[in-house]
Coordinates of N, CA and C in Angstrom, one line a residue:
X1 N -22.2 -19.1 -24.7 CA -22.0 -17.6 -24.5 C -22.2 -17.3 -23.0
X2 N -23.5 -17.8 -22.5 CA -24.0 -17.4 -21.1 C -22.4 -18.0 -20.9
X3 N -21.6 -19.0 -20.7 CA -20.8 -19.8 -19.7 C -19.4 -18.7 -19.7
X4 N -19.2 -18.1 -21.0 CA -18.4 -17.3 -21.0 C -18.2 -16.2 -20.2
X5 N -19.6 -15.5 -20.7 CA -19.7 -14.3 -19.6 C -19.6 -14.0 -18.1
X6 N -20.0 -15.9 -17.8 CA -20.1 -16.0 -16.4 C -18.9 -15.9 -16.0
X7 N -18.0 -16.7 -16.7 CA -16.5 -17.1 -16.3 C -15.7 -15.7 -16.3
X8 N -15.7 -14.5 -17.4 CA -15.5 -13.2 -17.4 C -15.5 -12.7 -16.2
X9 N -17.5 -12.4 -15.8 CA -17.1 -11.9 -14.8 C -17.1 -12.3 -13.5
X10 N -17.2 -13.8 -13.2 CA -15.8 -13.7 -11.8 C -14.5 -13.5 -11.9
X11 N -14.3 -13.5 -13.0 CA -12.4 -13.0 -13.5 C -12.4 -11.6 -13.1
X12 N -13.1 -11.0 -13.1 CA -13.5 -9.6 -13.1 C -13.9 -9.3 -11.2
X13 N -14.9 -10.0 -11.0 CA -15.2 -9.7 -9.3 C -13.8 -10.0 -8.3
X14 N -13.0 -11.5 -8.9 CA -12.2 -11.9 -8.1 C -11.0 -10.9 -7.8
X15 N -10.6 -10.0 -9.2 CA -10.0 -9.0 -9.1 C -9.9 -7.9 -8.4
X16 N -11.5 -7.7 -8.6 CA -11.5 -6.2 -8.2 C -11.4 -6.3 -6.6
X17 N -12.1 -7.7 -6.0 CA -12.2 -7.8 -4.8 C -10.4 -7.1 -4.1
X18 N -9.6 -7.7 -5.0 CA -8.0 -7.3 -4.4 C -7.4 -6.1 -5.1
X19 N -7.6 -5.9 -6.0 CA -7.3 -4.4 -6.6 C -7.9 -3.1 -6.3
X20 N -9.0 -3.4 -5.8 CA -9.8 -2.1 -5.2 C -8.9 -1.2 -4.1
X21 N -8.0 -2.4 -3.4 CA -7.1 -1.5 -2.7 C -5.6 -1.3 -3.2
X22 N -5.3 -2.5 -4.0 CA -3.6 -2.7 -4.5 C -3.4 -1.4 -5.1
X23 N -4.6 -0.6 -5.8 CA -3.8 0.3 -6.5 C -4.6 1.5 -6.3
X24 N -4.8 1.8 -4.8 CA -5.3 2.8 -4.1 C -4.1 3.9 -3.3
X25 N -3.6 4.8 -3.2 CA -2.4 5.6 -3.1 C -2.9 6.3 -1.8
X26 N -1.5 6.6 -1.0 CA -1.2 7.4 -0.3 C -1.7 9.0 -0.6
X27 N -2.0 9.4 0.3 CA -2.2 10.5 0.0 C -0.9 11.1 -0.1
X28 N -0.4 12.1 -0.6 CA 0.9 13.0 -0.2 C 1.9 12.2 -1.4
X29 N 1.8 11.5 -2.5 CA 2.5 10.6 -3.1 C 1.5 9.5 -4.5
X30 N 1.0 10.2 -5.1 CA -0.4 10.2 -5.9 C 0.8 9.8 -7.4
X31 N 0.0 8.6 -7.9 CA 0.6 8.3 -8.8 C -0.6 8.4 -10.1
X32 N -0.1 8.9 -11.4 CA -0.6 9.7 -12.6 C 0.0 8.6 -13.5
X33 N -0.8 8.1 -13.9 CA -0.3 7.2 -14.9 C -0.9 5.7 -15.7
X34 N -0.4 4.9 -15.9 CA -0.9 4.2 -16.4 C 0.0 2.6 -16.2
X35 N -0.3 1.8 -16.2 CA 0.6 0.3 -15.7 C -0.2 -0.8 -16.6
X36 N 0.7 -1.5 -17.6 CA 0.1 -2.4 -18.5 C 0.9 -3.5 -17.8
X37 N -0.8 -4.7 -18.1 CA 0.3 -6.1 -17.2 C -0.2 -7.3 -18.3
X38 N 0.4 -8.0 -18.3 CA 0.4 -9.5 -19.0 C -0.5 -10.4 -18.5
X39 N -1.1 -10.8 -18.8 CA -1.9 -12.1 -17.8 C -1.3 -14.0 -18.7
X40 N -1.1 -14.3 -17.7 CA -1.2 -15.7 -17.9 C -1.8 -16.8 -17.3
X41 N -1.8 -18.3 -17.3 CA -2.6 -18.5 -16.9 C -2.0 -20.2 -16.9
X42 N -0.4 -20.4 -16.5 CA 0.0 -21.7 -15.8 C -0.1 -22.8 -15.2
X43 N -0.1 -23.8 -15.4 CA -0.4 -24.7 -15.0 C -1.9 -25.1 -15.3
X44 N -2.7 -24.4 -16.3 CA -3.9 -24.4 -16.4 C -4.5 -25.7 -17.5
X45 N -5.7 -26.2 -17.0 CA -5.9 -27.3 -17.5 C -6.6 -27.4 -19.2
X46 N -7.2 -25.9 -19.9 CA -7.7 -25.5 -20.7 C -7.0 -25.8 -21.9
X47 N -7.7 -26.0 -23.1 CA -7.1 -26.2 -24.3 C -6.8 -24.7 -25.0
X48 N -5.5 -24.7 -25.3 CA -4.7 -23.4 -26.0 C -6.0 -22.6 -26.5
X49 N -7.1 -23.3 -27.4 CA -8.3 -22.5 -27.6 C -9.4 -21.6 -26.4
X50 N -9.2 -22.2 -25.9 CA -9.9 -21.9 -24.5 C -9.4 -20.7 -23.7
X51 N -7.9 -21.0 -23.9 CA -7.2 -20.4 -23.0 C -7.0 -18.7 -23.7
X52 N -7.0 -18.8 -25.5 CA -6.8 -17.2 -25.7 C -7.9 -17.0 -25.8
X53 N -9.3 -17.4 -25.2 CA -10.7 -16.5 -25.6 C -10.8 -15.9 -23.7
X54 N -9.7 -16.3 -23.1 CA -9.7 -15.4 -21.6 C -8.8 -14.1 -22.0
X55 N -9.5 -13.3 -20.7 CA -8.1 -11.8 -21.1 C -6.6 -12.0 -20.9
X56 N -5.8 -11.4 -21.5 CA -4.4 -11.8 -21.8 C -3.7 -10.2 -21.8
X57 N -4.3 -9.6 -21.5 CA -3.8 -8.0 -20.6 C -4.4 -7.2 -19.7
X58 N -4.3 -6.3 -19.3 CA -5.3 -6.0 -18.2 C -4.0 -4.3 -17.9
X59 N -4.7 -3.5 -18.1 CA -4.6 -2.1 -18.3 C -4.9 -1.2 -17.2
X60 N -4.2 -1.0 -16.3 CA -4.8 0.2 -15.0 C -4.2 1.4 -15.0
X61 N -5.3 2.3 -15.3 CA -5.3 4.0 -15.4 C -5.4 4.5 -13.8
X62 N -4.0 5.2 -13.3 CA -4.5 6.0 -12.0 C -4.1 7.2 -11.8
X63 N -5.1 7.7 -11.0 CA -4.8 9.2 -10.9 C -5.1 9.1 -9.5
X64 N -3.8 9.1 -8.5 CA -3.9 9.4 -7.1 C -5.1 8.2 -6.4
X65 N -6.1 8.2 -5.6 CA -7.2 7.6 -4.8 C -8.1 7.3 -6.0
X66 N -7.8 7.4 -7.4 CA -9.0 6.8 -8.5 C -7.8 6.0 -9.6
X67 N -9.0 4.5 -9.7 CA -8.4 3.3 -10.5 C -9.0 3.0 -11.5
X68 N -9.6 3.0 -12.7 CA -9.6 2.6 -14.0 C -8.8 1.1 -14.4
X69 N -9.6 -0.1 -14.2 CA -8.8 -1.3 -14.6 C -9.4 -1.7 -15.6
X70 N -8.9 -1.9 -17.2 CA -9.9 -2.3 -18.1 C -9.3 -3.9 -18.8
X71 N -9.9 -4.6 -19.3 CA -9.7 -5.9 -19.4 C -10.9 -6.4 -20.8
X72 N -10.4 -7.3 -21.5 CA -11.5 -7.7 -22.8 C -10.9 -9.4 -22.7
X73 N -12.3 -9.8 -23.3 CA -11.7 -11.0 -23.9 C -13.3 -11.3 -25.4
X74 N -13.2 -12.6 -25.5 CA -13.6 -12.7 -27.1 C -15.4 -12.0 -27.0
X75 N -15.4 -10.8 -27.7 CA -17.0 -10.2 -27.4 C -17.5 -9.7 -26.2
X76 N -16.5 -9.4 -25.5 CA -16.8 -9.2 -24.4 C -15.8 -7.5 -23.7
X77 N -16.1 -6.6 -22.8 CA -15.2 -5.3 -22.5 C -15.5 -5.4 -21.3
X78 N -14.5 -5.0 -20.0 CA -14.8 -4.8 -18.8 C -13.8 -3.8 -18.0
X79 N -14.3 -2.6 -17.5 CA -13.7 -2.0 -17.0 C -14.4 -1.8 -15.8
X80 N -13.5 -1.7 -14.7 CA -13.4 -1.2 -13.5 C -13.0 -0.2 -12.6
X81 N -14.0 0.4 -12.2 CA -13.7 2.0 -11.6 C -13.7 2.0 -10.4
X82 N -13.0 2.5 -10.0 CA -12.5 2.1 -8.2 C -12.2 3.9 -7.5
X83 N -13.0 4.3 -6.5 CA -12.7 5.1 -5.9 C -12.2 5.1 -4.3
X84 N -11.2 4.5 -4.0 CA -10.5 4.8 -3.1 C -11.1 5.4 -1.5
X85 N -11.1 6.8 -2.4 CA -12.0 7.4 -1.0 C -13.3 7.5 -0.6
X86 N -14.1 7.1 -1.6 CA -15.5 7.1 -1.4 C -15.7 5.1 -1.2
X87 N -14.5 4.6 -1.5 CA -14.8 3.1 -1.1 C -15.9 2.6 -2.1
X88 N -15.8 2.8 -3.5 CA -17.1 2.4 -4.3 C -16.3 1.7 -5.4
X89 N -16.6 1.0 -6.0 CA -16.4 0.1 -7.4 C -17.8 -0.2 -8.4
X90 N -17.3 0.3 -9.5 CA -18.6 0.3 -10.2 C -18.0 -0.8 -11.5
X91 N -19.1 -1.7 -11.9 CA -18.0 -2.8 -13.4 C -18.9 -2.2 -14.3
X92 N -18.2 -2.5 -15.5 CA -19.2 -1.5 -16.8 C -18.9 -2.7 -17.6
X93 N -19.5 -3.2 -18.1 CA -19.4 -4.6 -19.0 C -19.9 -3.9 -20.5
X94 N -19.2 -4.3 -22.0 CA -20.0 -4.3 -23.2 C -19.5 -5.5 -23.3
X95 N -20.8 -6.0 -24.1 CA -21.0 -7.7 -24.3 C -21.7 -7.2 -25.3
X96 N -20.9 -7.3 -26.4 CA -21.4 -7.0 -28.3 C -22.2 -5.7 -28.3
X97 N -22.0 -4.7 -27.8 CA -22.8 -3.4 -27.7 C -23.6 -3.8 -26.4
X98 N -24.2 -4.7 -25.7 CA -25.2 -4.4 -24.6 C -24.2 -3.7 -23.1
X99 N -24.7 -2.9 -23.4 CA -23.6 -1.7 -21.9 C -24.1 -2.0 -20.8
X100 N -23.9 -2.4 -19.6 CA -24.3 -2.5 -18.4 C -23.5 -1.8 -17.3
X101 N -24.0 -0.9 -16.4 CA -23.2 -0.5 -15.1 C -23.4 -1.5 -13.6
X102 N -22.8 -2.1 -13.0 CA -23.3 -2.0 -11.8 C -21.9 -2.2 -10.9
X103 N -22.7 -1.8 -9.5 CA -22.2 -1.4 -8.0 C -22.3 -2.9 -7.2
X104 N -21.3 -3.8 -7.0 CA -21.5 -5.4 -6.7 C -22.2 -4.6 -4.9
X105 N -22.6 -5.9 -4.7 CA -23.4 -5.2 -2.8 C -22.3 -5.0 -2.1
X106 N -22.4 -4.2 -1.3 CA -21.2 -4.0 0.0 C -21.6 -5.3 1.1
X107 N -19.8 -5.5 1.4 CA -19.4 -6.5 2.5 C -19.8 -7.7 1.5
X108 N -19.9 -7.9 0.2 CA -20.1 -9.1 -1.0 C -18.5 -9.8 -0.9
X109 N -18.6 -11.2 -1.1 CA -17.0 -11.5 -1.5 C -16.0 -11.2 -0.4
X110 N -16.4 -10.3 0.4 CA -14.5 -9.9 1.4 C -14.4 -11.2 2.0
X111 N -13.0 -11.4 2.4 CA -12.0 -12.5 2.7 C -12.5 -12.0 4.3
X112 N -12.2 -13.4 4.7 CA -12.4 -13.7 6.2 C -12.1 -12.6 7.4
X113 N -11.4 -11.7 6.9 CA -11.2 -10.5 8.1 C -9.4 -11.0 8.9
X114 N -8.9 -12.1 8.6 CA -7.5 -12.4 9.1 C -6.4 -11.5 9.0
X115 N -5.5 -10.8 9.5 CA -4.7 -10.0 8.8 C -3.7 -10.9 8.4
X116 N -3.4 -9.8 7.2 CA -2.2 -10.9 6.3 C -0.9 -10.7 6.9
X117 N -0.1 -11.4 7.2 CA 1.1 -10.9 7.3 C 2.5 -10.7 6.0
X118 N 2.6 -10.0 6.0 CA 3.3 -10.0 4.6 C 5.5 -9.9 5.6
X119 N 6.2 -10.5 5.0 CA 7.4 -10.9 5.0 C 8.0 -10.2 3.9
X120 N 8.3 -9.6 3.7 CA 9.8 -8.7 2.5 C 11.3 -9.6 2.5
X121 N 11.6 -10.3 1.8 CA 12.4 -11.2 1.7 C 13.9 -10.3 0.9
X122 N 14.9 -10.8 0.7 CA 16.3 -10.2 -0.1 C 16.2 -10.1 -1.3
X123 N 15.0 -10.6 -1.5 CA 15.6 -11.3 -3.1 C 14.6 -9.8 -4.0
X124 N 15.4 -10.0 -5.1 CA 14.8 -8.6 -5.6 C 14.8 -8.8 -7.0
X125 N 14.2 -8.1 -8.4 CA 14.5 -8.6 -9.8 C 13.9 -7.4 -10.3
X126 N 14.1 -6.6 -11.6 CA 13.9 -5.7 -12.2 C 12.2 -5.8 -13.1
X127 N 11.5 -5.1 -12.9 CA 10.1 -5.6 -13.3 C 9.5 -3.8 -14.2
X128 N 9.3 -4.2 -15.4 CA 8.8 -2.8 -16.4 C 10.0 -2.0 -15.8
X129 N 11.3 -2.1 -15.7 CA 12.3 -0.9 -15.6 C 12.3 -0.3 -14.2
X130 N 11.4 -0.9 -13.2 CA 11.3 -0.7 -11.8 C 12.2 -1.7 -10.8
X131 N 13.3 -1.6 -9.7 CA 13.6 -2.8 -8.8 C 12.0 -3.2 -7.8
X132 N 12.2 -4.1 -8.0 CA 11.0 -5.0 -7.5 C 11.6 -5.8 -6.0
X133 N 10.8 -5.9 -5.1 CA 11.5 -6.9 -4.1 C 10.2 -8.1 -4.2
X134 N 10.6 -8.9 -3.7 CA 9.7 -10.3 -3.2 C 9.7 -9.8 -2.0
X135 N 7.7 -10.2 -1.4 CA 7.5 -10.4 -0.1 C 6.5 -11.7 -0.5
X136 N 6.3 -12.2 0.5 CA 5.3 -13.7 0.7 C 4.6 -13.1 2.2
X137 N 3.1 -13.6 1.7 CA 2.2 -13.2 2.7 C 1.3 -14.5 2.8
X138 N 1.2 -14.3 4.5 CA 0.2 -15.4 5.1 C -0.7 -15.1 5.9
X139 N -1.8 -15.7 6.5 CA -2.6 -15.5 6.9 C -2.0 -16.1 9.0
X140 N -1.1 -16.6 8.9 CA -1.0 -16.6 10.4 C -1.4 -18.5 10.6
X141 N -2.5 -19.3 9.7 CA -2.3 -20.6 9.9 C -1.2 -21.4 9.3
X142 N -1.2 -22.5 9.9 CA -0.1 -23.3 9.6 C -0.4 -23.9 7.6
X143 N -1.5 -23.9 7.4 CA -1.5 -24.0 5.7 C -1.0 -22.8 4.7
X144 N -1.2 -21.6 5.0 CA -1.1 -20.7 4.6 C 0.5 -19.9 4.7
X145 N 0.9 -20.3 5.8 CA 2.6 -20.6 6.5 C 3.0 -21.8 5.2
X146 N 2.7 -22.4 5.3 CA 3.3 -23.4 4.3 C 3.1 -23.7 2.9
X147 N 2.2 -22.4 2.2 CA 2.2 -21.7 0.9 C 1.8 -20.6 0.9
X148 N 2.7 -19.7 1.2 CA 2.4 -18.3 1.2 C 2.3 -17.6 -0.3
X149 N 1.6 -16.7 -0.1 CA 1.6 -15.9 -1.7 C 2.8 -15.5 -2.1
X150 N 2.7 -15.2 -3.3 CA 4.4 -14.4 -3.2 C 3.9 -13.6 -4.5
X151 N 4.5 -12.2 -4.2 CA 4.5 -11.1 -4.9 C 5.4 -10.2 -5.0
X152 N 5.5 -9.8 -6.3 CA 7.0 -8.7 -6.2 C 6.1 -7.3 -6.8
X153 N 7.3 -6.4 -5.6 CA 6.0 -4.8 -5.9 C 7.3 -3.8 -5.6
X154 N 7.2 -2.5 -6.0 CA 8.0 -1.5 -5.9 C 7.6 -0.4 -5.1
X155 N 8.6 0.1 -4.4 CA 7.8 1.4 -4.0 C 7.8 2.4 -4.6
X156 N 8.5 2.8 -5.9 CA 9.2 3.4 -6.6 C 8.0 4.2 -6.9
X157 N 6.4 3.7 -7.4 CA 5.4 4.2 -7.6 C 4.8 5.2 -7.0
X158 N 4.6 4.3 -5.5 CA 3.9 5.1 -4.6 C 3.5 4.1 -3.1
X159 N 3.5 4.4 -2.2 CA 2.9 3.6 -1.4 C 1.7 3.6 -1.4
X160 N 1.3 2.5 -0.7 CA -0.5 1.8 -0.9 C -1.0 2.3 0.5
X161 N -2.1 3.2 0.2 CA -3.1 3.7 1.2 C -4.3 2.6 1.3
X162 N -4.5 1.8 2.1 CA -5.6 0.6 1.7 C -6.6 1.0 2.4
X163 N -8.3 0.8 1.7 CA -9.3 1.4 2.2 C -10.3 -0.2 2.0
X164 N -9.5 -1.2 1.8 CA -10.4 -2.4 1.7 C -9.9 -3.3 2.0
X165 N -10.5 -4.6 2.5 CA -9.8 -5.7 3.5 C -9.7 -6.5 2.0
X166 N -8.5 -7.2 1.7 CA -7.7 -8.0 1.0 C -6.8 -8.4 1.4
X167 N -6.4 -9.6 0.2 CA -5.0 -10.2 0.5 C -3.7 -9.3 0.8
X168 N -3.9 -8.3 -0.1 CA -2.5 -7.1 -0.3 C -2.3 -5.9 0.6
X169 N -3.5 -5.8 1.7 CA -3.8 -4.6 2.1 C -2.8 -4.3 3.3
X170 N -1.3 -5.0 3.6 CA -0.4 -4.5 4.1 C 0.8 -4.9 3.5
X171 N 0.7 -4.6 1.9 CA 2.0 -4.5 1.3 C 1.8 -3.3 1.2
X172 N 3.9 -3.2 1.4 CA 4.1 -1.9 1.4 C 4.0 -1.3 0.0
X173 N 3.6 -1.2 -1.1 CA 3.9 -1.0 -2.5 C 3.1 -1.6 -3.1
X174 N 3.4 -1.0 -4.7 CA 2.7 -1.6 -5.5 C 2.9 -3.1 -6.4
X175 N 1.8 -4.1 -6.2 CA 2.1 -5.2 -7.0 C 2.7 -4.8 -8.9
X176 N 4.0 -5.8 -8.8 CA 3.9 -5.9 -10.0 C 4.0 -7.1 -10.8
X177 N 4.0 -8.0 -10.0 CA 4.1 -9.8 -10.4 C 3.2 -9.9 -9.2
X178 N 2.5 -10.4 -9.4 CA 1.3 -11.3 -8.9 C 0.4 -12.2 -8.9
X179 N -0.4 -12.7 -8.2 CA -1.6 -14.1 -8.8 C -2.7 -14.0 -8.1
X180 N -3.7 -14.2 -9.0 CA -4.9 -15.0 -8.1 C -5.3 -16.5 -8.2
X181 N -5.8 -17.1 -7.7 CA -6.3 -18.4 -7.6 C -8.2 -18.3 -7.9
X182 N -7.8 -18.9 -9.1 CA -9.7 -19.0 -9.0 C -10.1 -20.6 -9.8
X183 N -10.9 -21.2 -9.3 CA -11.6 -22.7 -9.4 C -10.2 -23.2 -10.0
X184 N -9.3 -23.3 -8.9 CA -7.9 -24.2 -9.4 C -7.5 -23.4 -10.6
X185 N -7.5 -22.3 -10.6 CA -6.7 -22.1 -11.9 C -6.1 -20.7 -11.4
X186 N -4.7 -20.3 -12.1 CA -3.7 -19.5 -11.6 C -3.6 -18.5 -12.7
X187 N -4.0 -17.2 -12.3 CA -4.0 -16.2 -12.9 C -2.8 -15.1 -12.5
X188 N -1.6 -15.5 -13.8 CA -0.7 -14.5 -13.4 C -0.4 -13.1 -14.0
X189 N -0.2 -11.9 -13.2 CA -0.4 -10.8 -14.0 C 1.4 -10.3 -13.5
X190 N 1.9 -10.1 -14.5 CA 2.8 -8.9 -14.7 C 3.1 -7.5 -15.2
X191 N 3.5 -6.9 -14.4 CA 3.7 -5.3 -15.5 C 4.7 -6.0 -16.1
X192 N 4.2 -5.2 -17.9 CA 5.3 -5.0 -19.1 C 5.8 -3.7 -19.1
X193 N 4.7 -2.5 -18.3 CA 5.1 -1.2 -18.9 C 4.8 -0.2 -18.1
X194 N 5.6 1.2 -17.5 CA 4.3 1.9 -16.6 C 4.6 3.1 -17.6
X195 N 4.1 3.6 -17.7 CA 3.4 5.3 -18.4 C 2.9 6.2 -17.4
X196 N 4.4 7.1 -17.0 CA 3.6 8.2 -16.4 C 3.3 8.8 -17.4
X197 N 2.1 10.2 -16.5 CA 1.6 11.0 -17.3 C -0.2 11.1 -16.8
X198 N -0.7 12.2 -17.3 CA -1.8 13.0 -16.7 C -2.8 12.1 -17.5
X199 N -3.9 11.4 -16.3 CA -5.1 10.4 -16.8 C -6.4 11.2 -16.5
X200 N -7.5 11.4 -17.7 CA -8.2 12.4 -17.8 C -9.3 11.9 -16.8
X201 N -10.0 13.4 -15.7 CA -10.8 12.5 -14.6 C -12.4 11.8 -15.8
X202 N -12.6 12.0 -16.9 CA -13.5 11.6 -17.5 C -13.1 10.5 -17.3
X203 N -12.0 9.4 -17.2 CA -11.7 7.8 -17.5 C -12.5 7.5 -16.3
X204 N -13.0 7.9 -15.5 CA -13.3 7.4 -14.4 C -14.9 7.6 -13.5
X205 N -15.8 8.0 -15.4 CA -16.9 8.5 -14.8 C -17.8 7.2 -15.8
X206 N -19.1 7.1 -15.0 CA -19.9 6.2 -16.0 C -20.6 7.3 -17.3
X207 N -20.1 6.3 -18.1 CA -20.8 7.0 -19.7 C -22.6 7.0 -19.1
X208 N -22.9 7.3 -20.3 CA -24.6 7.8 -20.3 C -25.3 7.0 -21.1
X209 N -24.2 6.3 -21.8 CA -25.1 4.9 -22.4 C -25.1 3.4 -22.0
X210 N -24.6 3.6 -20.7 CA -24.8 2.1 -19.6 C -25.7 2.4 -19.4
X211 N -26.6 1.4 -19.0 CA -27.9 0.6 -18.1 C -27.5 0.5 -16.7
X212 N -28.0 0.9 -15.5 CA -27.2 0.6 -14.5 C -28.3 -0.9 -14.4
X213 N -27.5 -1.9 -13.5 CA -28.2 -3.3 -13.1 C -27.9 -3.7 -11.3
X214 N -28.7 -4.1 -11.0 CA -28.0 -4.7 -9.4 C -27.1 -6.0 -10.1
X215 N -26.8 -6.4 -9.2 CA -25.8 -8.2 -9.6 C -26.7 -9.1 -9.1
X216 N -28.2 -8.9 -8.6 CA -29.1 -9.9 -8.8 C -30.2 -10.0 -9.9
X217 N -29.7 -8.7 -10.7 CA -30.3 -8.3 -12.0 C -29.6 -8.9 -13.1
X218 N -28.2 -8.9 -12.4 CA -27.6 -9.3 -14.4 C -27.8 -10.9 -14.0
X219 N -27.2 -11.4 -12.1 CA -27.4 -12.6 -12.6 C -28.7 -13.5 -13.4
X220 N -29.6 -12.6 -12.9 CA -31.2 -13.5 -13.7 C -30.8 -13.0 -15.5
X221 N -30.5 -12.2 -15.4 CA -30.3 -12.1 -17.0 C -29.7 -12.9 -18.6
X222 N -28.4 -13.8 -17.2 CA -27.8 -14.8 -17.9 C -28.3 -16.2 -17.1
X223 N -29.7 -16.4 -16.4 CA -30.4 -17.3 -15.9 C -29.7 -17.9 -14.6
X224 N -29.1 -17.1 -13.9 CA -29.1 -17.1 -12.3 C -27.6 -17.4 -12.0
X225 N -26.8 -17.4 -13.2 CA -25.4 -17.8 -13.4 C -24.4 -16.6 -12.5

């Protein structure tokens, strides 16, 4: 169980580390709504059992400069609250009823500080009923030149106001085919679906029955994991 949870939530930190800005908006162009994505998980070395007890959707609620990303896997809930302009991310974990809030430390996890260069390429493909383009982003070395990310995003949404250093923080738009890379394993997320429409500001406040924790609190809790 402890090994689960661990694995959850770096599934969960690795994210939020790049989503805290991917789906942070422009001012003047505020998107209301909701974006459901698919996750998979490719080239992955896990047995088919293994592989459906990870999350296999992943749900983001936005209303303009505030993100709601919620995500589950076997016993386990994780949502992530992302405020844009106050620059804060709070993860709310239930793990069989035990509710936990916490605030990861500031300057935790950020990427090297390199700017990414992102490339917008011709090629283009229809994603949840949006045109989508491909861009491929690098960091400027010759490894990174020689496997660039590649992401397809729309602007159709809204453009991206970025208030955190990431991989995505000079695409112009929002991801909608994308990946992360975590301990060799490739996590891909696609939108199936977007839903406009008015997302209540309650989605984005901590309930009253979390525990708040530091993240050197929960790590002792599941024994320093």
């Amino acid at each position: 169980m402890k090994n689960k949870i661990s694995l959850f939530l770096t599934i969960s930190f690795v994210l939020s580390t790049g989503l805290s800005a991917v789906f942070a908006q422009r001012p003047g162009s505020p998107f209301k709504g909701t974006i459901n994505y698919k996750i998979t998980y490719p080239d992955s070395k896990m047995e088919a059992t293994q592989l459906a007890m990870l999350p296999q959707t992943m749900k983001v609620r936005m209303n303009g400069n505030k993100a709601r990303i919620e995500m589950s896997m076997s016993g386990i809930n994780q949502v992530i609250i992302m405020d844009a302009d106050q620059q804060s991310t709070v993860f709310l974990v239930d793990m069989m009823g035990q509710k936990i809030a916490m605030k990861p430390n500031k300057g935790a996890d950020k990427p090297s500080g390199k700017e990414p260069v992102v490339t917008v390429t011709s090629e283009t493909k229809e994603i949840a009923g949006f045109a989508c383009k491909k861009a491929e982003i690098h960091f400027g070395d010759e490894k990174s030149k020689a496997s660039p990310m590649i992401v397809y995003f729309t602007e159709d949404i809204g453009n991206n106001k970025l208030f955190y250093d990431n991989e995505y923080r000079t695409l112009p738009g929002i991801p909608m085919e994308f990946f992360y890379k975590m301990q060799g394993m490739n996590m891909y997320m696609t939108a199936v679906s977007v839903e406009k429409g008015k997302v209540s500001a309650k989605e984005f406040e901590v309930p009253s029955d979390y525990k708040e924790m530091t993240p050197e609190q929960l790590r002792q809790s599941f024994g320093g994991n």
